[in-house]
Amino acid sequence: MISKKMQEAINEQINRELYSEYLYLSMVAYFESIGLSGFANFFRVQVQEERFHALKFFDYINERGGRVILKKIDQPQIDFNSPVEVFELSYKHEQFITKSINELMDIAIKENDHATRSFLNWYVDEQVEEEDSMDNILNQLRLIDGKGQGVLMLDRELAGRTFNPPAAE
Ligand code: OFO
């Protein structure tokens, strides 16, 4: 059975994952409003990824005999000045999430909770990808100065992103 401390920390993380979903959905709305449907698609897929992250924690608490407590989700930022700003924020947000996953791991280590340590390894690896994908697009946007024909080409490329849920583990 999961400890109260570990359970509470994971419940907080479920809230952060749901907030991530909400934040990226707000970015979908922004990109739809400025006619960049490929960027909107990129964040629609990101929304699905975040829901997946939240539900994976949700299922884990249940499997370990704990109790999921859903908390209030803060309102995300609704307006953005440019695609570059969106990716700067997303990259920063993913760094924050990485830090929070590392803190969960610290608790699992302190509590000698080997099952949770093993479970969290998936998120540690996932965060490497999460940061990398935001950082890559941010760099591409900076190369093209965040505007012009290059943005339209990137938009076309991002239209092809699809959600591929990892195989059940
Ligand atoms: Fe974007 O990794 Fe979850 O929050």
CSV table of C-alpha atoms and ligand atoms in Angstrom, one decimal:
chain,number,residue,atom,x,y,z
A,1,MET,CA,0.0,0.0,0.0
A,2,ILE,CA,1.2,3.5,-0.8
A,3,SER,CA,2.1,5.8,2.1
A,4,LYS,CA,0.0,8.9,2.8
A,5,LYS,CA,2.9,11.2,2.0
A,6,MET,CA,3.6,9.6,-1.4
A,7,GLN,CA,-0.1,9.5,-2.2
A,8,GLU,CA,-0.5,13.2,-1.4
A,9,ALA,CA,2.6,14.1,-3.5
A,10,ILE,CA,1.2,12.1,-6.5
A,11,ASN,CA,-2.2,13.7,-6.1
A,12,GLU,CA,-0.5,17.1,-6.4
A,13,GLN,CA,1.3,15.8,-9.5
A,14,ILE,CA,-2.1,14.7,-11.0
A,15,ASN,CA,-3.2,18.3,-10.6
A,16,ARG,CA,-0.1,19.6,-12.3
A,17,GLU,CA,-0.6,17.2,-15.2
A,18,LEU,CA,-4.2,18.4,-15.6
A,19,TYR,CA,-3.0,22.0,-15.4
A,20,SER,CA,-0.5,21.2,-18.2
A,21,GLU,CA,-3.4,19.8,-20.2
A,22,TYR,CA,-5.4,23.0,-19.6
A,23,LEU,CA,-2.4,25.3,-20.4
A,24,TYR,CA,-1.7,23.5,-23.7
A,25,LEU,CA,-5.4,23.6,-24.6
A,26,SER,CA,-5.3,27.4,-24.1
A,27,MET,CA,-2.4,27.4,-26.6
A,28,VAL,CA,-4.5,25.4,-29.0
A,29,ALA,CA,-7.2,28.2,-28.7
A,30,TYR,CA,-4.5,30.9,-29.3
A,31,PHE,CA,-3.1,29.2,-32.5
A,32,GLU,CA,-6.6,28.5,-33.8
A,33,SER,CA,-7.4,32.2,-33.3
A,34,ILE,CA,-4.4,33.3,-35.4
A,35,GLY,CA,-5.0,30.7,-38.2
A,36,LEU,CA,-2.0,28.5,-37.5
A,37,SER,CA,-3.8,25.1,-37.4
A,38,GLY,CA,-0.6,23.1,-37.6
A,39,PHE,CA,0.7,24.6,-34.4
A,40,ALA,CA,-2.8,24.1,-32.9
A,41,ASN,CA,-2.5,20.5,-33.9
A,42,PHE,CA,0.8,20.2,-32.2
A,43,PHE,CA,-0.7,21.4,-28.9
A,44,ARG,CA,-3.9,19.2,-29.4
A,45,VAL,CA,-1.6,16.2,-29.3
A,46,GLN,CA,0.2,17.7,-26.3
A,47,VAL,CA,-3.1,18.0,-24.5
A,48,GLN,CA,-3.7,14.2,-25.1
A,49,GLU,CA,-0.2,13.5,-23.8
A,50,GLU,CA,-0.8,15.4,-20.6
A,51,ARG,CA,-4.2,13.6,-20.0
A,52,PHE,CA,-2.3,10.4,-20.5
A,53,HIS,CA,0.3,11.5,-17.9
A,54,ALA,CA,-2.4,12.4,-15.4
A,55,LEU,CA,-4.3,9.1,-15.9
A,56,LYS,CA,-1.2,7.0,-15.5
A,57,PHE,CA,-0.7,8.6,-12.0
A,58,PHE,CA,-4.4,8.2,-11.3
A,59,ASP,CA,-4.3,4.5,-12.1
A,60,TYR,CA,-1.1,4.0,-10.1
A,61,ILE,CA,-2.6,5.4,-6.9
A,62,ASN,CA,-5.6,3.1,-7.3
A,63,GLU,CA,-3.4,0.1,-8.0
A,64,ARG,CA,-1.5,0.8,-4.8
A,65,GLY,CA,-4.6,0.9,-2.7
A,66,GLY,CA,-4.6,4.7,-2.3
A,67,ARG,CA,-7.2,7.4,-2.9
A,68,VAL,CA,-7.2,9.9,-5.8
A,69,ILE,CA,-8.1,13.4,-4.7
A,70,LEU,CA,-8.8,15.8,-7.5
A,71,LYS,CA,-8.0,19.4,-6.8
A,72,LYS,CA,-8.9,22.8,-8.3
A,73,ILE,CA,-7.2,23.5,-11.6
A,74,ASP,CA,-5.9,27.1,-12.0
A,75,GLN,CA,-6.9,29.2,-15.0
A,76,PRO,CA,-4.1,29.1,-17.5
A,77,GLN,CA,-2.7,32.1,-19.4
A,78,ILE,CA,-5.1,32.9,-22.2
A,79,ASP,CA,-3.3,35.4,-24.4
A,80,PHE,CA,0.1,35.2,-26.0
A,81,ASN,CA,2.1,37.7,-28.0
A,82,SER,CA,3.7,35.3,-30.5
A,83,PRO,CA,4.5,31.6,-31.3
A,84,VAL,CA,8.0,32.2,-29.8
A,85,GLU,CA,6.4,33.3,-26.5
A,86,VAL,CA,4.2,30.2,-26.5
A,87,PHE,CA,7.2,27.9,-26.9
A,88,GLU,CA,9.3,29.8,-24.4
A,89,LEU,CA,6.5,29.3,-21.8
A,90,SER,CA,6.0,25.7,-22.8
A,91,TYR,CA,9.7,24.9,-22.4
A,92,LYS,CA,9.8,26.6,-19.1
A,93,HIS,CA,6.7,24.8,-18.0
A,94,GLU,CA,8.3,21.4,-18.9
A,95,GLN,CA,11.4,22.3,-16.9
A,96,PHE,CA,9.1,22.9,-14.0
A,97,ILE,CA,7.4,19.6,-14.5
A,98,THR,CA,10.8,17.8,-14.6
A,99,LYS,CA,11.7,19.4,-11.3
A,100,SER,CA,8.4,18.2,-9.8
A,101,ILE,CA,9.0,14.6,-11.1
A,102,ASN,CA,12.5,14.7,-9.6
A,103,GLU,CA,11.0,15.8,-6.2
A,104,LEU,CA,8.6,12.9,-6.3
A,105,MET,CA,11.5,10.6,-6.9
A,106,ASP,CA,13.3,12.2,-3.9
A,107,ILE,CA,10.3,11.3,-1.7
A,108,ALA,CA,10.1,7.8,-3.1
A,109,ILE,CA,13.8,7.3,-2.3
A,110,LYS,CA,13.4,8.7,1.2
A,111,GLU,CA,10.4,6.5,1.9
A,112,ASN,CA,12.2,3.4,0.5
A,113,ASP,CA,9.2,3.0,-1.9
A,114,HIS,CA,10.9,0.9,-4.6
A,115,ALA,CA,7.6,0.4,-6.6
A,116,THR,CA,7.1,4.1,-6.9
A,117,ARG,CA,10.7,4.6,-7.9
A,118,SER,CA,10.4,2.1,-10.6
A,119,PHE,CA,7.1,3.6,-11.7
A,120,LEU,CA,8.6,7.1,-11.8
A,121,ASN,CA,11.4,6.1,-14.1
A,122,TRP,CA,8.9,6.3,-17.0
A,123,TYR,CA,8.3,9.9,-16.2
A,124,VAL,CA,12.0,10.7,-15.8
A,125,ASP,CA,12.6,9.5,-19.4
A,126,GLU,CA,9.4,11.1,-20.7
A,127,GLN,CA,10.5,14.5,-19.4
A,128,VAL,CA,13.7,14.3,-21.4
A,129,GLU,CA,11.5,14.1,-24.5
A,130,GLU,CA,9.0,16.7,-23.3
A,131,GLU,CA,11.7,19.3,-22.8
A,132,ASP,CA,13.5,18.3,-26.0
A,133,SER,CA,10.4,18.7,-28.2
A,134,MET,CA,9.6,22.2,-26.9
A,135,ASP,CA,13.2,23.3,-27.1
A,136,ASN,CA,13.6,22.1,-30.6
A,137,ILE,CA,10.7,24.0,-31.9
A,138,LEU,CA,11.7,27.0,-30.0
A,139,ASN,CA,15.1,26.9,-31.6
A,140,GLN,CA,13.6,26.5,-35.1
A,141,LEU,CA,11.3,29.5,-34.4
A,142,ARG,CA,14.3,31.6,-33.3
A,143,LEU,CA,16.2,30.7,-36.5
A,144,ILE,CA,13.4,32.0,-38.6
A,145,ASP,CA,13.0,35.0,-36.4
A,146,GLY,CA,9.5,33.8,-35.4
A,147,LYS,CA,7.8,35.1,-38.5
A,148,GLY,CA,7.4,35.0,-42.2
A,149,GLN,CA,7.3,32.1,-44.6
A,150,GLY,CA,9.3,29.9,-42.2
A,151,VAL,CA,6.5,30.0,-39.7
A,152,LEU,CA,4.0,28.7,-42.4
A,153,MET,CA,6.4,25.9,-43.3
A,154,LEU,CA,6.8,24.9,-39.7
A,155,ASP,CA,3.0,25.1,-39.3
A,156,ARG,CA,2.6,22.6,-42.2
A,157,GLU,CA,5.1,20.3,-40.5
A,158,LEU,CA,3.5,20.4,-37.1
A,159,ALA,CA,0.1,19.6,-38.7
A,160,GLY,CA,1.4,16.0,-39.1
A,161,ARG,CA,2.0,15.3,-35.4
A,162,THR,CA,-0.2,12.5,-34.1
A,163,PHE,CA,-0.8,11.1,-30.6
A,164,ASN,CA,0.7,7.6,-30.1
A,165,PRO,CA,-0.1,6.3,-26.6
A,166,PRO,CA,2.7,4.2,-25.3
A,167,ALA,CA,1.9,0.5,-25.2
A,168,ALA,CA,0.3,-0.6,-21.9
A,169,GLU,CA,2.9,-1.4,-19.3
B,1,OFO,FE1,4.4,17.8,-20.4
B,1,OFO,O1,4.8,16.4,-19.2
B,1,OFO,FE2,3.3,16.0,-18.2
B,1,OFO,O2,3.1,17.7,-17.5
